[in-house]
Short mmCIF file of C-alpha atoms in Angstrom, two decimals:
data_model
loop_
_atom_site.label_atom_id
_atom_site.label_comp_id
_atom_site.label_asym_id
_atom_site.label_seq_id
_atom_site.Cartn_x
_atom_site.Cartn_y
_atom_site.Cartn_z
CA MET A 1 0.00 0.00 0.00
CA LYS A 2 2.78 2.35 0.95
CA LYS A 3 4.54 1.65 -2.29
CA THR A 4 1.47 2.61 -4.34
CA LYS A 5 1.05 5.79 -2.42
CA GLY A 6 4.66 6.73 -3.04
CA PHE A 7 4.23 6.27 -6.72
CA THR A 8 1.01 8.23 -6.78
CA LEU A 9 3.19 11.10 -5.70
CA THR A 10 5.70 10.51 -8.48
CA ARG A 11 2.95 9.99 -11.01
CA ARG A 12 1.60 13.36 -10.00
CA ALA A 13 5.04 14.76 -10.74
CA PHE A 14 4.62 13.81 -14.41
CA ALA A 15 2.23 16.73 -14.70
CA TYR A 16 4.70 19.32 -13.48
CA PRO A 17 6.69 19.82 -16.72
CA TYR A 18 3.46 20.46 -18.59
CA VAL A 19 2.06 22.70 -15.85
CA LEU A 20 5.26 24.71 -16.15
CA PHE A 21 4.98 24.70 -19.93
CA LEU A 22 1.39 25.97 -19.82
CA LEU A 23 2.33 28.64 -17.32
CA LEU A 24 5.24 29.82 -19.42
CA PHE A 25 3.82 29.62 -22.95
CA VAL A 26 0.09 30.09 -22.46
CA VAL A 27 -0.48 32.09 -19.28
CA VAL A 28 2.55 34.43 -19.31
CA PRO A 29 1.96 35.54 -22.95
CA LEU A 30 -1.62 36.47 -22.08
CA VAL A 31 -0.42 38.34 -18.98
CA LEU A 32 2.02 40.21 -21.23
CA ILE A 33 -0.88 41.27 -23.44
CA LEU A 34 -2.64 42.56 -20.32
CA LEU A 35 0.49 44.46 -19.27
CA ASN A 36 1.03 45.93 -22.72
CA ALA A 37 -2.53 47.19 -22.76
CA PHE A 38 -2.30 49.03 -19.43
CA TRP A 39 1.39 49.97 -19.32
CA VAL A 40 2.39 53.08 -21.24
CA ASP A 41 5.87 54.60 -20.89
CA GLY A 42 6.55 53.02 -17.53
CA ALA A 43 3.25 53.86 -15.88
CA LEU A 44 -0.27 52.50 -15.58
CA SER A 45 -2.46 54.25 -18.07
CA LEU A 46 -5.69 53.95 -19.98
CA ASP A 47 -4.30 55.76 -23.02
CA ASN A 48 -4.41 52.66 -25.20
CA PHE A 49 -8.04 52.09 -24.32
CA VAL A 50 -8.89 55.71 -25.05
CA GLU A 51 -7.06 55.44 -28.35
CA PHE A 52 -8.95 52.32 -29.41
CA PHE A 53 -12.41 53.32 -28.19
CA SER A 54 -12.23 56.80 -29.69
CA ASP A 55 -11.19 55.50 -33.09
CA VAL A 56 -14.39 55.32 -35.13
CA THR A 57 -12.94 53.27 -37.99
CA GLY A 58 -11.49 50.76 -35.55
CA LEU A 59 -14.85 50.32 -33.84
CA LYS A 60 -16.54 50.01 -37.22
CA VAL A 61 -14.18 47.12 -38.02
CA LEU A 62 -15.20 45.42 -34.77
CA GLU A 63 -18.87 45.97 -35.57
CA ASN A 64 -18.45 44.55 -39.09
CA SER A 65 -16.63 41.52 -37.73
CA LEU A 66 -19.39 40.82 -35.23
CA ILE A 67 -22.03 41.15 -37.96
CA ILE A 68 -20.11 38.84 -40.29
CA GLY A 69 -19.54 36.42 -37.40
CA PHE A 70 -23.27 36.32 -36.58
CA ALA A 71 -24.27 36.01 -40.23
CA THR A 72 -21.77 33.19 -40.82
CA THR A 73 -22.86 31.31 -37.71
CA LEU A 74 -26.54 31.67 -38.50
CA LEU A 75 -26.12 30.58 -42.11
CA CYS A 76 -23.98 27.62 -41.08
CA LEU A 77 -26.66 26.57 -38.58
CA LEU A 78 -29.51 27.01 -41.09
CA ILE A 79 -27.68 25.06 -43.80
CA GLY A 80 -25.95 22.62 -41.46
CA TYR A 81 -28.90 21.51 -39.33
CA PRO A 82 -30.94 19.99 -42.18
CA THR A 83 -27.74 18.44 -43.53
CA ALA A 84 -26.93 16.78 -40.22
CA TYR A 85 -30.56 15.78 -39.70
CA PHE A 86 -30.95 14.14 -43.13
CA LEU A 87 -27.58 12.45 -42.74
CA SER A 88 -28.59 10.86 -39.45
CA LYS A 89 -32.03 9.96 -40.76
CA TYR A 90 -31.12 8.39 -44.09
CA HIS A 91 -27.42 7.62 -43.90
CA ALA A 92 -26.94 6.51 -40.32
CA SER A 93 -25.07 3.41 -41.43
CA SER A 94 -22.88 5.05 -44.04
CA LYS A 95 -19.88 6.58 -42.31
CA VAL A 96 -18.17 7.29 -45.62
CA TYR A 97 -21.02 9.50 -46.83
CA VAL A 98 -20.81 11.55 -43.62
CA LEU A 99 -17.04 11.68 -44.01
CA LEU A 100 -17.44 13.28 -47.44
CA PHE A 101 -18.97 16.35 -45.78
CA ILE A 102 -15.99 16.75 -43.46
CA LEU A 103 -13.21 15.86 -45.88
CA PRO A 104 -12.73 19.33 -47.44
CA THR A 105 -11.61 20.76 -44.09
CA TRP A 106 -8.48 18.64 -44.29
CA VAL A 107 -7.24 20.68 -47.21
CA ASN A 108 -5.70 23.89 -45.90
CA PHE A 109 -8.25 26.73 -45.81
CA LEU A 110 -5.97 29.06 -47.74
CA ILE A 111 -5.92 26.68 -50.68
CA ARG A 112 -9.71 26.39 -50.64
CA THR A 113 -10.17 30.14 -50.24
CA LEU A 114 -7.81 30.95 -53.09
CA SER A 115 -9.61 28.40 -55.30
CA THR A 116 -12.96 30.00 -54.47
CA LYS A 117 -11.50 33.40 -55.23
CA ALA A 118 -10.18 32.25 -58.60
CA ILE A 119 -13.66 31.00 -59.50
CA PHE A 120 -15.34 34.25 -58.41
CA LEU A 121 -12.88 36.19 -60.55
CA ALA A 122 -13.44 33.92 -63.54
CA LEU A 123 -17.22 34.27 -63.25
CA GLY A 124 -16.86 38.04 -63.01
CA ILE A 125 -18.46 38.16 -59.56
CA GLU A 126 -17.43 41.30 -57.79
CA LEU A 127 -15.48 40.65 -54.61
CA GLY A 128 -17.05 42.20 -51.51
CA MET A 129 -19.22 41.47 -48.49
CA GLY A 130 -21.14 38.71 -50.30
CA THR A 131 -18.07 36.78 -51.37
CA VAL A 132 -16.52 37.13 -47.90
CA VAL A 133 -19.59 35.65 -46.19
CA PHE A 134 -19.74 32.89 -48.81
CA GLY A 135 -16.09 32.08 -48.16
CA MET A 136 -16.66 32.01 -44.40
CA VAL A 137 -19.72 29.76 -44.61
CA TYR A 138 -17.94 27.53 -47.09
CA ASN A 139 -14.98 27.27 -44.76
CA TYR A 140 -16.80 26.72 -41.45
CA LEU A 141 -19.87 24.70 -42.51
CA PRO A 142 -18.26 21.28 -41.89
CA TYR A 143 -17.38 22.36 -38.33
CA MET A 144 -21.10 22.97 -37.77
CA ILE A 145 -22.28 19.76 -39.44
CA LEU A 146 -19.99 17.45 -37.45
CA PRO A 147 -21.13 18.21 -33.87
CA LEU A 148 -24.75 18.47 -35.02
CA HIS A 149 -24.51 15.08 -36.68
CA THR A 150 -22.94 13.56 -33.57
CA ALA A 151 -25.73 14.97 -31.39
CA ILE A 152 -28.64 14.08 -33.67
CA SER A 153 -27.48 10.56 -34.47
CA GLY A 154 -27.07 9.97 -30.74
CA ILE A 155 -30.79 10.52 -30.12
CA ASP A 156 -32.56 7.34 -29.11
CA LYS A 157 -34.98 6.50 -31.95
CA SER A 158 -37.53 5.12 -29.51
CA LEU A 159 -37.98 8.60 -28.04
CA ILE A 160 -39.08 9.84 -31.46
CA GLU A 161 -41.44 6.87 -31.81
CA ALA A 162 -42.80 7.51 -28.34
CA SER A 163 -43.50 11.10 -29.29
CA HIS A 164 -45.46 9.93 -32.34
CA ASP A 165 -47.31 7.29 -30.31
CA LEU A 166 -48.36 9.97 -27.87
CA GLY A 167 -50.02 11.84 -30.70
CA ALA A 168 -47.45 14.42 -31.69
CA ASN A 169 -47.20 15.20 -35.38
CA ASN A 170 -43.88 15.58 -37.18
CA LEU A 171 -43.46 19.26 -36.43
CA GLU A 172 -44.30 18.84 -32.74
CA THR A 173 -41.94 15.89 -32.49
CA PHE A 174 -39.19 17.95 -34.06
CA VAL A 175 -39.71 21.00 -31.86
CA LYS A 176 -40.33 19.17 -28.60
CA THR A 177 -38.11 16.11 -28.94
CA ILE A 178 -35.41 16.30 -31.57
CA LEU A 179 -34.45 19.96 -31.21
CA PRO A 180 -33.99 19.91 -27.39
CA LEU A 181 -32.09 16.63 -27.59
CA SER A 182 -29.68 18.06 -30.17
CA TRP A 183 -29.15 21.25 -28.14
CA THR A 184 -25.58 20.39 -27.10
CA GLY A 185 -24.68 19.80 -30.74
CA ILE A 186 -26.10 23.19 -31.70
CA LEU A 187 -24.13 24.91 -28.95
CA SER A 188 -20.86 23.22 -29.79
CA GLY A 189 -21.38 23.93 -33.50
CA ILE A 190 -21.96 27.60 -32.73
CA THR A 191 -18.80 27.70 -30.59
CA MET A 192 -16.76 26.19 -33.38
CA VAL A 193 -17.97 28.69 -35.94
CA PHE A 194 -18.54 31.98 -34.13
CA ILE A 195 -15.19 32.77 -32.47
CA PRO A 196 -13.04 31.72 -35.45
CA SER A 197 -15.24 33.65 -37.87
CA VAL A 198 -15.24 36.86 -35.80
CA SER A 199 -11.46 36.85 -35.53
CA THR A 200 -10.61 35.29 -38.85
CA PHE A 201 -7.45 36.39 -40.54
CA ALA A 202 -6.81 36.33 -44.30
CA ILE A 203 -10.18 35.05 -45.61
CA SER A 204 -11.70 38.53 -45.70
CA GLU A 205 -8.54 40.03 -47.12
CA LEU A 206 -8.37 37.48 -49.94
CA LEU A 207 -12.07 37.40 -50.82
CA SER A 208 -12.61 41.15 -50.84
CA ASN A 209 -9.36 42.25 -52.50
CA ARG A 210 -8.34 43.95 -49.25
CA GLN A 211 -11.46 46.14 -49.13
CA ILE A 212 -13.04 44.49 -46.13
CA PHE A 213 -10.91 44.50 -43.09
CA LEU A 214 -11.98 42.40 -40.10
CA PHE A 215 -10.98 42.43 -36.46
CA GLY A 216 -8.45 39.62 -36.84
CA ASP A 217 -6.78 41.43 -39.72
CA SER A 218 -6.59 44.68 -37.81
CA ILE A 219 -5.11 43.05 -34.68
CA GLN A 220 -2.39 41.59 -36.89
CA THR A 221 -1.81 44.94 -38.62
CA LYS A 222 -1.42 46.80 -35.32
CA PHE A 223 1.24 44.36 -34.14
CA SER A 224 3.05 44.42 -37.47
CA GLN A 225 3.19 48.23 -37.19
CA ASN A 226 4.69 47.82 -33.72
CA MET A 227 1.64 49.39 -32.06
CA TYR A 228 1.72 46.82 -29.28
CA GLY A 229 -0.39 48.90 -26.89
CA VAL A 230 -3.49 49.32 -29.03
CA GLY A 231 -2.99 45.85 -30.48
CA SER A 232 -3.04 44.46 -26.94
CA VAL A 233 -6.23 46.34 -26.12
CA MET A 234 -7.85 44.82 -29.19
CA SER A 235 -6.61 41.36 -28.23
CA LEU A 236 -8.14 41.89 -24.79
CA VAL A 237 -11.45 42.84 -26.38
CA MET A 238 -11.29 39.63 -28.41
CA LEU A 239 -10.31 37.64 -25.33
CA LEU A 240 -13.24 39.11 -23.41
CA LEU A 241 -15.52 38.09 -26.25
CA VAL A 242 -14.16 34.54 -26.10
CA VAL A 243 -14.66 34.33 -22.34
CA LEU A 244 -18.17 35.82 -22.40
CA PHE A 245 -19.18 33.61 -25.27
CA ASN A 246 -17.91 30.46 -23.57
CA LEU A 247 -19.63 31.38 -20.30
CA LEU A 248 -22.85 31.88 -22.21
CA VAL A 249 -22.53 28.57 -23.99
CA ASN A 250 -21.64 26.67 -20.80
CA ARG A 251 -24.55 28.33 -19.06
CA ALA A 252 -26.86 27.18 -21.85
CA GLY A 253 -25.73 23.61 -21.29
CA GLY A 254 -22.89 23.26 -23.74
CA ASN A 255 -20.14 20.79 -23.21
CA ASP A 256 -16.69 22.32 -23.11
CA ASP A 257 -14.92 18.98 -23.26
CA ASP A 258 -15.70 18.87 -26.93
CA VAL A 259 -12.78 18.01 -29.15
CA SER A 260 -14.86 17.11 -32.17
CA ARG A 261 -13.43 20.10 -34.00
CA SER A 262 -10.43 18.03 -34.79
CA MET A 263 -11.98 14.61 -34.99
CA LEU A 264 -13.30 12.82 -38.00
CA MET B 1 -45.79 5.92 -48.35
CA LYS B 2 -45.72 8.17 -51.37
CA LYS B 3 -45.23 11.14 -49.07
CA ASP B 4 -42.26 9.39 -47.45
CA LYS B 5 -40.71 8.86 -50.84
CA ALA B 6 -41.08 12.53 -51.75
CA LYS B 7 -39.48 13.50 -48.46
CA ARG B 8 -36.61 11.15 -49.08
CA ILE B 9 -36.05 12.58 -52.55
CA PHE B 10 -36.04 16.09 -51.09
CA ALA B 11 -33.56 15.09 -48.39
CA GLU B 12 -31.23 13.36 -50.83
CA SER B 13 -31.28 16.32 -53.23
CA TYR B 14 -30.56 18.71 -50.38
CA LEU B 15 -27.56 16.65 -49.29
CA ALA B 16 -26.36 16.38 -52.88
CA ILE B 17 -26.53 20.16 -53.33
CA VAL B 18 -24.59 20.87 -50.12
CA LEU B 19 -21.98 18.32 -51.13
CA ALA B 20 -21.76 19.77 -54.64
CA VAL B 21 -21.13 23.28 -53.29
CA LEU B 22 -18.50 21.95 -50.86
CA TYR B 23 -16.61 20.23 -53.67
CA LEU B 24 -17.24 22.66 -56.51
CA PRO B 25 -14.14 24.85 -56.01
CA ILE B 26 -11.99 21.74 -55.66
CA LEU B 27 -13.39 20.08 -58.79
CA VAL B 28 -13.20 23.26 -60.87
CA ILE B 29 -9.55 23.72 -59.96
CA ILE B 30 -8.76 20.10 -60.84
CA VAL B 31 -10.57 20.31 -64.21
CA PHE B 32 -8.90 23.57 -65.19
CA SER B 33 -5.48 22.44 -64.07
CA PHE B 34 -5.41 20.80 -67.52
CA THR B 35 -5.33 24.11 -69.38
CA ASN B 36 -2.44 26.50 -69.77
CA ASN B 37 -4.19 29.67 -68.68
CA ALA B 38 -5.75 30.97 -65.48
CA ASN B 39 -8.98 32.08 -67.17
CA PHE B 40 -10.91 28.84 -66.75
CA SER B 41 -11.22 28.17 -70.45
CA PHE B 42 -10.16 25.33 -72.68
CA ALA B 43 -9.47 27.75 -75.55
CA ASN B 44 -6.01 26.24 -75.98
CA GLY B 45 -7.24 22.70 -75.53
CA PHE B 46 -6.28 20.02 -73.07
CA THR B 47 -2.70 20.27 -71.90
CA LEU B 48 -0.41 19.14 -69.11
CA GLU B 49 1.62 22.34 -69.21
CA ALA B 50 0.57 23.38 -65.71
CA TYR B 51 1.95 20.09 -64.39
CA THR B 52 5.16 20.16 -66.38
CA SER B 53 5.69 23.74 -65.19
CA ILE B 54 6.17 22.28 -61.72
CA PHE B 55 9.48 20.82 -62.93
CA THR B 56 10.67 24.03 -64.51
CA SER B 57 9.18 26.85 -62.43
CA GLU B 58 11.53 29.03 -60.43
CA LYS B 59 9.07 28.64 -57.56
CA THR B 60 9.54 24.91 -57.25
CA PRO B 61 12.68 24.91 -55.06
CA ALA B 62 11.00 27.29 -52.62
CA LEU B 63 7.82 25.21 -52.71
CA LEU B 64 9.71 21.99 -51.96
CA ASP B 65 11.57 23.77 -49.19
CA ALA B 66 8.26 24.95 -47.71
CA LEU B 67 6.87 21.42 -47.96
CA LYS B 68 9.93 20.05 -46.16
CA ASN B 69 9.62 22.72 -43.43
CA THR B 70 5.92 21.91 -42.98
CA PHE B 71 6.72 18.23 -42.46
CA VAL B 72 9.71 18.80 -40.19
CA LEU B 73 7.76 21.24 -38.05
CA ALA B 74 4.73 18.93 -37.86
CA ILE B 75 6.79 15.83 -36.98
CA VAL B 76 8.95 17.54 -34.37
CA SER B 77 5.97 19.34 -32.80
CA ALA B 78 3.81 16.22 -32.81
CA VAL B 79 6.53 14.05 -31.24
CA VAL B 80 7.27 16.62 -28.52
CA ALA B 81 3.56 17.27 -27.92
CA THR B 82 2.83 13.54 -27.67
CA ILE B 83 5.62 12.84 -25.17
CA LEU B 84 4.84 15.94 -23.12
CA GLY B 85 1.10 15.29 -23.34
CA THR B 86 1.24 11.59 -22.44
CA PHE B 87 3.20 12.13 -19.23
CA ALA B 88 1.15 15.24 -18.50
CA THR B 89 -2.13 13.35 -18.76
CA ILE B 90 -1.02 10.63 -16.35
CA GLY B 91 0.23 13.31 -13.98
CA ILE B 92 -2.87 15.49 -14.28
CA PHE B 93 -5.09 12.49 -13.57
CA TYR B 94 -3.48 12.08 -10.13
CA LEU B 95 -3.22 15.77 -9.27
CA LYS B 96 -5.17 17.15 -6.32
CA PRO B 97 -8.69 18.03 -7.50
CA ARG B 98 -8.20 21.80 -7.35
CA LEU B 99 -4.93 21.87 -9.24
CA LYS B 100 -6.34 19.29 -11.66
CA LYS B 101 -9.30 21.49 -12.42
CA ILE B 102 -7.14 24.58 -12.96
CA THR B 103 -4.66 22.72 -15.16
CA LEU B 104 -7.42 21.29 -17.34
CA ALA B 105 -9.00 24.73 -17.66
CA VAL B 106 -5.70 26.26 -18.79
CA ASN B 107 -5.22 23.28 -21.10
CA GLN B 108 -8.57 24.22 -22.65
CA LEU B 109 -7.41 27.80 -23.35
CA PRO B 110 -5.55 27.20 -26.63
CA LEU B 111 -8.63 25.33 -27.91
CA VAL B 112 -11.24 27.99 -27.19
CA ASN B 113 -9.07 31.07 -27.61
CA SER B 114 -9.09 32.92 -30.87
CA GLU B 115 -6.06 31.89 -32.91
CA ILE B 116 -5.02 35.43 -33.70
CA VAL B 117 -4.88 36.34 -29.98
CA MET B 118 -2.78 33.26 -29.24
CA ALA B 119 -0.49 34.12 -32.13
CA VAL B 120 0.15 37.73 -31.12
CA SER B 121 0.48 36.89 -27.41
CA LEU B 122 3.22 34.38 -28.26
CA MET B 123 4.87 36.90 -30.56
CA VAL B 124 4.98 39.52 -27.78
CA PHE B 125 6.27 36.88 -25.36
CA PHE B 126 9.06 35.75 -27.72
CA ALA B 127 10.04 39.33 -28.47
CA THR B 128 10.01 40.38 -24.80
CA PHE B 129 12.28 37.54 -23.70
CA ALA B 130 14.39 37.64 -26.87
CA PHE B 131 13.82 34.02 -27.91
CA PRO B 132 15.91 33.15 -30.97
CA GLN B 133 13.86 33.68 -34.13
CA GLY B 134 12.91 30.82 -36.38
CA TRP B 135 12.59 27.16 -35.48
CA THR B 136 12.72 27.65 -31.68
CA ARG B 137 9.74 29.99 -31.71
CA LEU B 138 7.81 27.96 -34.25
CA ILE B 139 8.28 24.64 -32.44
CA ILE B 140 7.32 26.10 -29.05
CA ALA B 141 4.25 27.75 -30.59
CA HIS B 142 3.17 24.57 -32.34
CA VAL B 143 3.73 22.39 -29.28
CA SER B 144 1.65 24.81 -27.23
CA PHE B 145 -1.44 24.43 -29.39
CA CYS B 146 -0.95 20.72 -30.20
CA THR B 147 -0.42 19.33 -26.69
CA PRO B 148 -3.93 20.17 -25.40
CA TYR B 149 -5.37 17.92 -28.11
CA VAL B 150 -3.03 15.09 -27.07
CA VAL B 151 -4.10 15.47 -23.42
CA LEU B 152 -7.78 15.47 -24.35
CA SER B 153 -7.45 12.40 -26.50
CA ILE B 154 -5.66 10.36 -23.80
CA LEU B 155 -7.64 11.51 -20.76
CA PRO B 156 -10.85 9.56 -21.56
CA ARG B 157 -8.84 6.33 -21.92
CA LEU B 158 -7.19 6.91 -18.57
CA LYS B 159 -10.56 7.51 -16.94
CA GLN B 160 -11.78 4.15 -18.25
CA MET B 161 -8.72 2.30 -17.04
CA ASN B 162 -9.16 0.03 -14.07
CA SER B 163 -6.70 1.26 -11.46
CA ASN B 164 -6.40 -2.30 -10.13
CA LEU B 165 -4.46 -3.18 -13.27
CA TYR B 166 -1.58 -1.04 -12.14
CA GLU B 167 -1.73 -2.29 -8.59
CA ALA B 168 -1.91 -5.89 -9.76
CA ALA B 169 1.30 -5.29 -11.70
CA LEU B 170 2.96 -3.96 -8.55
CA ASP B 171 1.67 -6.90 -6.48
CA LEU B 172 3.13 -9.26 -9.04
CA GLY B 173 6.52 -7.71 -8.38
CA CYS B 174 6.66 -5.14 -11.11
CA LYS B 175 8.67 -1.98 -10.47
CA PRO B 176 6.62 1.25 -10.82
CA LEU B 177 8.53 2.34 -13.92
CA LYS B 178 8.06 -1.04 -15.54
CA ALA B 179 4.39 -1.01 -14.63
CA LEU B 180 4.18 2.33 -16.37
CA THR B 181 5.80 1.13 -19.59
CA HIS B 182 4.25 -2.35 -19.58
CA VAL B 183 0.76 -1.69 -18.24
CA ILE B 184 -0.26 1.94 -18.47
CA PHE B 185 1.31 2.91 -21.81
CA PRO B 186 -0.01 -0.12 -23.72
CA TYR B 187 -3.46 0.51 -22.28
CA LEU B 188 -3.34 4.13 -23.45
CA SER B 189 -1.77 3.38 -26.83
CA GLY B 190 -4.97 4.05 -28.79
CA GLY B 191 -5.31 7.51 -27.27
CA ILE B 192 -1.61 8.23 -27.69
CA VAL B 193 -1.62 7.35 -31.40
CA ASN B 194 -4.83 9.32 -31.90
CA GLY B 195 -3.27 12.31 -30.11
CA PHE B 196 -0.13 12.11 -32.23
CA VAL B 197 -2.10 12.03 -35.48
CA MET B 198 -4.22 14.97 -34.32
CA ALA B 199 -1.17 16.99 -33.28
CA PHE B 200 0.52 16.24 -36.61
CA THR B 201 -2.44 17.28 -38.75
CA ILE B 202 -3.22 20.39 -36.71
CA SER B 203 0.38 21.52 -36.98
CA MET B 204 0.43 20.86 -40.74
CA ASP B 205 -2.78 22.80 -41.20
CA ASP B 206 -1.78 25.83 -39.17
CA PHE B 207 -1.42 29.16 -40.88
CA ILE B 208 -2.12 32.06 -38.52
CA ILE B 209 0.26 31.17 -35.68
CA THR B 210 3.08 30.24 -38.06
CA GLN B 211 2.62 33.36 -40.19
CA ILE B 212 2.83 35.67 -37.18
CA ASN B 213 5.71 33.89 -35.41
CA LYS B 214 7.99 32.97 -38.32
CA GLY B 215 9.81 36.31 -38.13
CA GLN B 216 12.43 37.42 -40.62
CA THR B 217 14.37 34.16 -40.87
CA GLY B 218 12.84 33.18 -44.19
CA ILE B 219 11.33 29.94 -42.89
CA GLU B 220 8.15 29.33 -44.88
CA THR B 221 5.66 26.52 -44.49
CA LEU B 222 3.33 25.45 -47.26
CA SER B 223 0.52 27.73 -46.12
CA THR B 224 2.65 30.83 -45.49
CA PHE B 225 4.41 30.33 -48.82
CA ILE B 226 1.11 30.09 -50.69
CA TYR B 227 -0.15 33.18 -48.84
CA GLU B 228 2.91 35.25 -49.67
CA ASP B 229 2.90 34.20 -53.29
CA ALA B 230 -0.75 34.19 -54.24
CA ARG B 231 -2.53 36.79 -52.16
CA LEU B 232 -1.74 39.77 -54.34
CA LYS B 233 -1.94 38.23 -57.79
CA SER B 234 -4.51 35.90 -59.24
CA LEU B 235 -3.64 32.22 -59.25
CA GLU B 236 -1.23 31.05 -61.90
CA PRO B 237 -1.69 27.70 -63.69
CA PHE B 238 1.29 26.48 -61.65
CA TRP B 239 -0.84 26.71 -58.50
CA PHE B 240 -3.81 25.00 -60.19
CA ALA B 241 -1.59 21.97 -60.72
CA VAL B 242 -0.07 22.08 -57.24
CA PHE B 243 -3.48 22.48 -55.56
CA SER B 244 -4.90 19.60 -57.61
CA ILE B 245 -2.09 17.33 -56.48
CA ILE B 246 -2.66 18.38 -52.85
CA PHE B 247 -6.42 17.80 -53.13
CA ILE B 248 -5.98 14.34 -54.63
CA VAL B 249 -3.26 13.25 -52.19
CA VAL B 250 -5.06 14.48 -49.06
CA MET B 251 -8.49 13.15 -50.04
CA THR B 252 -7.26 9.72 -51.14
CA ALA B 253 -5.12 9.32 -48.05
CA LEU B 254 -8.03 10.18 -45.77
CA LEU B 255 -10.50 8.00 -47.61
CA ILE B 256 -8.14 5.01 -47.47
CA VAL B 257 -7.38 5.51 -43.78
CA ASN B 258 -11.06 5.81 -42.92
CA LEU B 259 -12.21 2.91 -45.06
CA LYS B 260 -9.56 0.74 -43.43
CA LYS B 261 -10.65 1.91 -40.00
CA ASN B 262 -14.27 1.08 -40.84
CA ASN B 263 -13.38 -2.34 -42.18
CA ALA B 264 -11.29 -3.07 -39.12
CA LYS B 265 -14.24 -2.18 -36.90
CA GLU B 266 -16.70 -4.30 -38.85
CA GLY B 267 -14.36 -7.25 -39.42
#
């Protein structure tokens, strides 16, 4: 018994290198962002905040990014839900068919975005807001379909039958049984699409010929112009958005253990 | 019954349309990789010029170099992340509840955080502490976003493991270290392999974090090289051919792997 206990201690020690690693390369960098935001010329100051929040064009970029993020997420949900639903209903046994919907994400998004752009140009479609949203939906749709499919195909079929037996029609069954039971899938799909699409970098630049500038692009620009202070404030705004959003999702019953983003 | 059939037809058409849109850009690029212009026309007929240009283009050496860098970075990062993550998971599992909870929450950060924020925070960190530019920064950055996936793919296996297995090994005279390598590791092997594959593919696929942390050393990966070359101009036929090859290689590899996995499960 004593021996086991001793080793429990050493086993615990296996975590320490990684704890140190996380502290050093995940926590400290974020603390540095915090410091850079509040620290101006050797003193605490809110100058960077004033600079960001009084800059109308900068705020407009944030507003545009939020709008595009919402639009992308909503469209992905509206297109993705029926896809996931039909897949679970008619192709429950065919894993390969489901796989086909996820496969494009394994090709780097830049390659897919540049291909889409080439086609828009060839068709003479003007690059702008429309093409950016198309590119976003095109890019993130599989990340919505996957968790939805997992959630919907996990619903016990007998619950749906029970609902019918108890006199509910198709619509009632859908609203009162299927939708609530796929709620976690909806939440994790939204998480996987919203944050990346608000802070996306490069897609908007490529698909709008540099006319539409989103929050992710402008954070990058600030840092590349060595404006660390304002850049840090913007990163903090983004970070706050991430935290608020995750709290909201967890509150609504989402599961934050989800790793399906990277799973086939 | 007739109504059911109509519904089914509707559902199948819907799925087919979504699938068609998802694959359209890929298919169009493959089809038009067999012309010698970037205007999506077969005015000059069917030709393999785009493909032969891969052998002659002045871009090819840089492209191959980028490809090599992508692989080296992905392999090194995935190996380090897997080793670090495997030990970490075993350790985390036996941590005191409070510390365990905090560690897992911080482990979650790179997954939920916006990539651009992670990228710039690492850049500021590296600059502040004067880390050498180039591979050091890139490997640390990649390991930091790959390891959480390794931990999360091993943790469920560890939770399922019967702790008596380990104690039985000790009772049978096994030394703790041997029990680790002969009992715990083999039991976790599925999760470890899964974690490695995930780390490798996520590293290969990364663009934002690499782009922002590569610095001025001239190290390009496939995605940063494509970005630098193609973002300002329209795509040249050269890229049509290269993209087609990438599409075909990636898709076939994944289909084969998954079909095998399915067969193994059924068989």
